[in-house]
Coordinates of C-alpha atoms in Angstrom, one line a residue:
X232 CA -0.1 0.0 0.0
X233 CA 1.2 3.4 -0.9
X234 CA 0.2 7.0 0.1
X235 CA 0.7 9.3 -2.9
X236 CA 1.4 13.1 -2.7
X237 CA 2.2 12.8 0.9
X238 CA 5.6 13.4 2.8
X239 CA 6.1 10.6 5.4
X240 CA 6.9 11.8 9.2
X241 CA 9.7 10.9 10.9
X242 CA 8.7 12.1 14.3
X243 CA 5.8 9.5 14.9
X244 CA 4.8 9.7 18.7
X245 CA 5.5 6.8 20.8
X246 CA 1.8 6.7 21.6
X247 CA 0.6 3.1 21.1
X248 CA -2.4 0.9 22.2
X249 CA -2.1 -2.6 23.3
X250 CA -5.2 -3.1 21.0
X251 CA -2.9 -3.0 18.1
X252 CA -1.0 -5.9 19.4
X253 CA -3.7 -8.1 20.0
X254 CA -3.7 -11.7 18.3
X255 CA -6.9 -13.5 18.0
X256 CA -6.8 -17.3 18.6
X257 CA -7.7 -18.5 15.2
X258 CA -7.9 -22.1 16.1
X259 CA -10.5 -21.3 19.0
X260 CA -12.6 -19.4 16.4
X261 CA -12.4 -22.6 14.1
X262 CA -13.6 -24.7 16.9
X263 CA -16.6 -22.6 17.6
X264 CA -17.4 -22.3 13.8
X265 CA -17.2 -26.1 13.6
X266 CA -20.1 -26.2 16.0
X267 CA -22.4 -25.0 13.3
X268 CA -22.3 -28.4 11.5
X269 CA -25.1 -28.2 8.9
X270 CA -25.4 -27.2 5.5
X271 CA -26.3 -23.6 5.8
X272 CA -26.3 -21.1 2.8
X273 CA -26.7 -17.7 4.6
X274 CA -25.1 -15.9 7.5
X275 CA -26.9 -13.2 9.0
X276 CA -24.9 -10.7 11.2
X277 CA -26.8 -8.6 13.8
X278 CA -25.0 -5.6 15.2
X279 CA -24.4 -1.9 15.4
X280 CA -21.3 0.2 14.9
X281 CA -18.0 -1.3 15.4
X282 CA -19.7 -4.8 15.8
X283 CA -20.3 -5.2 12.3
X284 CA -18.3 -2.2 10.3
X285 CA -15.2 -4.3 10.0
X286 CA -17.1 -7.4 8.7
X287 CA -19.1 -5.2 6.5
X288 CA -15.8 -4.1 4.7
X289 CA -14.5 -7.7 4.5
X290 CA -17.9 -8.8 3.0
X291 CA -18.0 -6.1 0.4
X292 CA -14.4 -6.7 -0.8
X293 CA -13.7 -10.4 -0.6
X294 CA -15.0 -13.4 -2.0
X295 CA -17.3 -15.6 0.3
X296 CA -18.9 -19.0 0.1
X297 CA -22.2 -17.9 1.9
X298 CA -25.0 -15.2 1.3
X299 CA -24.3 -12.6 4.0
X300 CA -26.8 -10.3 5.4
X301 CA -25.9 -7.4 7.9
X302 CA -29.0 -6.1 10.1
X303 CA -28.0 -2.9 11.8
X304 CA -31.5 -1.6 12.6
X305 CA -34.9 -3.1 13.9
X306 CA -36.6 -1.6 10.6
X307 CA -39.7 -4.0 10.0
X308 CA -39.0 -3.8 6.1
X309 CA -35.5 -5.0 6.7
X310 CA -36.1 -7.8 9.0
X311 CA -38.9 -9.0 6.5
X312 CA -36.8 -8.9 3.6
X313 CA -33.9 -10.8 5.3
X314 CA -36.3 -13.5 6.8
X315 CA -38.0 -13.9 3.3
X316 CA -34.4 -14.5 1.7
X317 CA -33.1 -16.7 4.6
X318 CA -34.9 -19.8 5.7
X319 CA -34.3 -20.9 9.1
X320 CA -32.9 -24.2 8.1
X321 CA -30.1 -22.6 5.7
X322 CA -29.1 -19.8 7.9
X323 CA -26.8 -19.0 10.9
X324 CA -27.6 -15.8 12.8
X325 CA -24.7 -14.1 14.7
X326 CA -25.5 -11.6 17.1
X327 CA -22.6 -9.2 18.1
X328 CA -22.4 -6.8 20.9
X329 CA -19.2 -6.2 23.0
X330 CA -21.3 -4.7 26.1
X331 CA -24.1 -7.1 25.5
X332 CA -26.5 -4.2 26.2
X333 CA -27.2 -2.7 22.6
X334 CA -31.0 -2.5 22.6
X335 CA -31.3 -2.7 18.8
X336 CA -29.4 -5.6 18.6
X337 CA -31.6 -7.5 21.0
X338 CA -34.8 -6.2 19.4
X339 CA -33.8 -7.4 16.0
X340 CA -32.6 -10.6 17.3
X341 CA -36.2 -11.3 18.6
X342 CA -37.1 -11.8 15.3
X343 CA -35.0 -14.9 14.6
X344 CA -35.3 -16.9 17.8
X345 CA -36.3 -20.0 15.8
X346 CA -33.1 -19.9 13.9
X347 CA -29.5 -21.2 14.7
X348 CA -28.2 -18.3 17.0
X349 CA -24.7 -17.7 18.0
X350 CA -23.9 -14.8 20.2
X351 CA -20.6 -13.0 20.5
X352 CA -20.3 -10.7 23.4
X353 CA -17.8 -9.7 26.2
X354 CA -19.8 -8.5 29.1
X355 CA -20.5 -11.1 31.9
X356 CA -23.5 -9.2 32.9
X357 CA -24.7 -8.1 29.6
X358 CA -28.2 -8.7 28.6
X359 CA -27.4 -10.6 25.4
X360 CA -25.2 -13.1 27.3
X361 CA -28.0 -13.6 29.9
X362 CA -30.3 -14.2 27.0
X363 CA -27.9 -16.6 25.5
X364 CA -27.6 -18.5 28.6
X365 CA -31.3 -18.9 29.0
X366 CA -31.9 -19.9 25.5
X367 CA -28.8 -22.3 25.3
X368 CA -27.5 -20.4 22.5
X369 CA -23.8 -20.6 21.6
X370 CA -21.4 -18.1 23.0
X371 CA -18.3 -17.0 21.3
X372 CA -16.1 -14.5 23.4
X373 CA -15.3 -10.9 22.4
X374 CA -12.1 -9.4 23.9
X375 CA -11.8 -6.0 25.8
X376 CA -11.3 -4.0 22.5
X377 CA -13.4 -1.1 21.3
X378 CA -15.8 -2.1 18.7
X379 CA -14.6 0.2 15.8
X380 CA -11.0 -1.1 16.5
X381 CA -12.1 -4.9 16.7
X382 CA -11.6 -5.9 13.2
X383 CA -8.6 -8.3 14.1
X384 CA -10.5 -9.9 16.7
X385 CA -13.5 -12.5 17.1
X386 CA -15.9 -9.5 16.1
X387 CA -14.5 -9.3 12.7
X388 CA -12.8 -12.6 12.1
X389 CA -15.6 -15.0 13.2
X390 CA -18.4 -13.8 11.0
X391 CA -15.7 -13.9 8.2
X392 CA -14.9 -17.3 9.0
X393 CA -18.5 -18.5 9.0
X394 CA -18.9 -16.8 5.6
X395 CA -16.0 -19.0 4.3
X396 CA -13.3 -16.3 4.2
X397 CA -9.6 -16.9 4.7
X398 CA -9.1 -15.1 8.0
X399 CA -5.5 -16.2 8.3
X400 CA -4.6 -14.0 5.4
X401 CA -6.7 -11.2 6.5
X402 CA -5.3 -11.2 9.9
X403 CA -1.8 -11.2 8.3
X404 CA -2.9 -8.2 6.3
X405 CA -4.0 -6.4 9.6
X406 CA -0.7 -7.3 11.5
X407 CA 1.1 -5.7 8.2
X408 CA -1.1 -2.6 8.3
X409 CA -0.3 -1.8 12.0
X410 CA 3.3 -1.5 10.8
X411 CA 2.4 1.3 8.7
X412 CA 2.7 3.9 11.5
X413 CA 4.7 6.5 9.4
X414 CA 2.2 6.8 6.7
X415 CA -0.8 6.5 9.0
X416 CA 0.5 9.5 11.2
X417 CA 1.5 11.4 8.1
X418 CA -2.1 11.2 6.8
X419 CA -3.4 12.0 10.4
X420 CA -1.1 15.2 10.5
X421 CA -2.1 16.4 7.0
X422 CA -5.7 16.2 8.0
X423 CA -5.1 17.9 11.4
X424 CA -2.9 20.8 9.8
X425 CA -5.5 21.4 7.0
X426 CA -8.3 21.6 9.8
X427 CA -6.6 24.5 11.3
X428 CA -6.6 26.2 7.8
X429 CA -10.4 25.9 7.6
X430 CA -10.7 22.4 6.0
X431 CA -13.3 20.9 8.0
X432 CA -14.6 18.3 5.6
X433 CA -12.8 15.1 4.0
X434 CA -14.4 13.7 0.9
X435 CA -13.3 10.2 0.5
X436 CA -14.0 8.2 -2.8
X437 CA -13.0 4.8 -3.5
X438 CA -12.5 3.9 -7.3
X439 CA -13.5 0.4 -6.7
X440 CA -16.9 -0.8 -6.4
X441 CA -16.0 -3.7 -3.8
X442 CA -14.2 -1.2 -1.5
X443 CA -17.2 1.0 -1.1
X444 CA -18.4 -0.9 2.1
X445 CA -15.3 0.7 3.7
X446 CA -17.7 3.5 4.0
X447 CA -19.1 3.2 7.3
X448 CA -16.0 1.9 9.0
X449 CA -13.9 4.9 8.0
X450 CA -16.7 7.3 8.8
X451 CA -17.1 5.8 12.1
X452 CA -13.5 5.5 12.9
X453 CA -12.9 9.3 12.1
X454 CA -16.0 10.6 13.8
X455 CA -16.2 8.5 16.9
X456 CA -12.4 8.5 17.6
X457 CA -11.9 12.1 16.8
X458 CA -14.9 14.3 16.9
X459 CA -14.8 15.6 20.7
X460 CA -14.7 18.8 22.4
X461 CA -15.6 20.5 19.3
X462 CA -12.7 19.3 17.4
X463 CA -12.4 17.0 14.4
X464 CA -13.6 17.0 10.6
X465 CA -16.7 15.7 9.0
X466 CA -16.1 12.6 6.8
X467 CA -18.3 11.7 3.8
X468 CA -17.8 8.8 1.5
X469 CA -18.9 8.1 -2.1
X470 CA -18.5 5.3 -4.5
X471 CA -16.5 6.5 -7.7
X472 CA -16.7 7.1 -10.6
X473 CA -20.3 7.5 -9.9
X474 CA -19.7 10.5 -7.4
X475 CA -18.3 12.4 -10.4
X476 CA -22.0 12.7 -11.2
X477 CA -23.0 14.3 -8.2
X478 CA -20.5 15.0 -5.3
X479 CA -17.6 16.2 -7.6
X480 CA -19.8 19.3 -8.3
X481 CA -19.6 20.0 -4.6
X482 CA -16.0 19.1 -4.3
X483 CA -15.0 21.3 -7.3
X484 CA -17.5 24.2 -7.1
X485 CA -18.6 24.4 -3.5
X486 CA -16.9 26.0 -0.4
X487 CA -13.2 25.6 -0.4
X488 CA -12.9 23.6 2.8
X489 CA -12.8 19.9 1.5
X490 CA -9.7 17.7 1.4
X491 CA -10.0 14.9 -1.1
X492 CA -9.0 11.4 -0.2
X493 CA -9.0 8.7 -3.1
X494 CA -8.6 5.1 -2.7
X495 CA -7.7 2.9 -5.8
X496 CA -6.4 -0.4 -6.5
X497 CA -3.7 -0.4 -9.3
X498 CA -4.0 -4.0 -10.4
X499 CA -6.4 -6.9 -10.5
X500 CA -5.6 -10.5 -10.7
X501 CA -7.9 -13.0 -12.8
X502 CA -10.1 -15.0 -10.7
X503 CA -12.4 -17.9 -11.6
X504 CA -15.5 -17.1 -13.7
X505 CA -18.2 -15.6 -11.7
X506 CA -15.7 -14.0 -9.3
X507 CA -14.3 -10.4 -9.2
X508 CA -11.7 -10.1 -11.9
X509 CA -10.7 -7.8 -14.7
X510 CA -12.3 -7.8 -18.2
X511 CA -11.4 -6.2 -21.3
X512 CA -13.6 -3.8 -23.5
X513 CA -14.8 -5.4 -26.7
X514 CA -16.0 -2.9 -29.2
X515 CA -18.3 -4.2 -32.0
X516 CA -16.7 -3.6 -35.8
X517 CA -19.9 -1.9 -36.6
X518 CA -19.5 1.0 -34.2
X519 CA -15.5 1.0 -34.3
X520 CA -15.5 4.3 -36.3
X521 CA -17.9 6.3 -34.1
X522 CA -16.6 8.8 -31.8
X523 CA -17.6 10.6 -28.5
X524 CA -16.0 14.0 -28.1
X525 CA -13.1 12.9 -31.0
X526 CA -12.4 9.6 -29.2
X527 CA -13.0 6.9 -31.6
X528 CA -14.6 3.8 -30.0
X529 CA -12.1 1.5 -31.6
X530 CA -9.6 3.3 -29.2
X531 CA -11.4 1.4 -26.4
X532 CA -10.9 -2.1 -27.9
X533 CA -9.0 -4.2 -25.7
X534 CA -8.4 -1.8 -22.9
X535 CA -9.1 -3.3 -19.6
X536 CA -12.0 -2.1 -17.4
X537 CA -9.6 -1.4 -14.8
X538 CA -7.6 0.9 -16.9
X539 CA -10.9 2.7 -17.9
X540 CA -11.7 3.1 -14.2
X541 CA -8.3 4.5 -13.3
X542 CA -8.6 7.0 -16.1
X543 CA -11.8 8.1 -14.4
X544 CA -9.5 8.7 -11.4
X545 CA -6.9 10.4 -13.0
X546 CA -9.5 12.9 -14.4
X547 CA -11.0 13.8 -10.9
X548 CA -7.4 14.1 -9.4
X549 CA -5.9 16.1 -12.2
X550 CA -8.9 18.7 -12.0
X551 CA -8.4 18.8 -8.2
X552 CA -4.7 19.6 -8.6
X553 CA -5.6 22.4 -11.1
X554 CA -7.9 23.9 -8.7
X555 CA -5.3 23.5 -5.9
X556 CA -7.8 21.6 -3.8
X557 CA -5.7 19.4 -1.2
X558 CA -5.9 15.8 -2.0
X559 CA -4.2 12.6 -1.5
X560 CA -4.4 9.0 -2.9
X561 CA -4.3 5.6 -1.0
X562 CA -3.0 3.0 -3.5
X563 CA -3.4 -0.7 -3.2
X564 CA -1.3 -2.9 -5.5
X565 CA -4.2 -5.3 -5.8
X566 CA -7.5 -6.3 -3.9
X567 CA -6.7 -9.4 -1.9
X568 CA -7.4 -10.7 1.5
X569 CA -4.0 -9.2 2.8
X570 CA -4.6 -5.8 1.3
X571 CA -8.1 -5.4 2.5
X572 CA -6.8 -6.3 6.1
X573 CA -3.9 -3.9 5.7
X574 CA -6.3 -1.3 4.6
X575 CA -8.6 -1.7 7.5
X576 CA -5.8 -1.6 10.1
X577 CA -4.4 1.5 8.2
X578 CA -7.5 3.5 8.8
X579 CA -7.5 2.5 12.6
X580 CA -4.3 4.0 13.0
X581 CA -5.2 7.2 11.0
X582 CA -8.0 7.6 13.5
X583 CA -6.0 6.7 16.6
X584 CA -3.1 9.4 15.6
X585 CA -5.9 12.0 14.6
X586 CA -7.3 11.7 18.2
X587 CA -3.9 11.8 19.6
X588 CA -3.1 15.0 17.7
X589 CA -6.1 16.5 19.1
X590 CA -5.5 15.3 22.7
X591 CA -8.7 13.5 22.8
X592 CA -9.5 9.9 23.9
X593 CA -9.4 7.6 20.7
X594 CA -11.5 4.8 22.2
X595 CA -14.6 6.6 23.9
X596 CA -17.6 8.3 22.3
X597 CA -19.2 10.2 25.0
X598 CA -21.8 12.1 23.0
X599 CA -23.8 9.1 21.9
X600 CA -24.6 7.8 25.2
X601 CA -27.5 10.1 26.0
X602 CA -29.4 9.6 23.1
X603 CA -29.2 5.9 23.7
X604 CA -30.5 6.3 27.1
X605 CA -33.5 8.5 25.8
X606 CA -34.4 5.7 23.5
X607 CA -34.7 3.1 26.2
X608 CA -36.8 5.6 28.2
X609 CA -39.0 6.1 25.1
X610 CA -39.4 2.3 24.8
X611 CA -40.6 2.1 28.6
X612 CA -43.4 4.6 27.7
X613 CA -44.9 2.2 24.9

């Protein structure tokens, strides 16, 4: 992984968290996964925030053997759709809550009590563990690591294992990502310095459809870790190149308070038919001499779709440079289990260092507690 257009920092602070040194017991996870010894086709993961954002990134980017669904809301329309698509005899339901006291998780879980259920939690006194014990459901342990930083733990890896992903390679990529202290700190410092110059928004666009599910993880990391005491920036994420047909107007033509952050994959490797993989454009001879703005369609012939996608990126970046809009690019050599894990760990470090630079706690989220308590009081009134 490379960070383009950014000077690396040599004065990385000594601050570090034991969270980044945690090594999950992969053998333990495999033993727990083997307890689901029936021919299931679907994996439903119920959770909120950091309980599901890492797995969502894995699921979007990597090949899996199962149909995966993420439920992060008690929305009846969502529950109805998932239940319609996932019969009980072909489905494993995994409910994740570190504290065990996330009301929305318990509410959604009640819609699946007749399914095969696994609970992943830490709190001994949490309501979710108590429910699982009463219902004789399988319990998988969650370590004492904040949810948004838990991608390398059971919270991120166990659902990936159920889905048939190669969690050893993902974990290896995460471990390598935690070594990227210099580029992570450099990006955090880049954002920090520009915030003091009035750049209070960060526009992240991924020029890869399968990386678009990093959206919620990046936003959560940068908002919950950093935005405290009136500090921090607003992050928004858009899938590119579709973003060029809406958000680029804001980026180029709106207030000059936005930093661009592009994520690209330089290469693709060929995969079996039906899997992700690059293809080449084939132009019928009948239309080869037609043109669009002077570009003859025969020029497209045999260009890879990845090359076409990167041309879209170069168009946006070149225009941002012309307009002197600050921007950087995160470049993956290719999209693999390892590089996806590395990207996840890298953003964790960016969030961590961003909080350290602003002298706020990277691991709490005090502003969200009261609204959650109000929700419980509202439910009591019903």
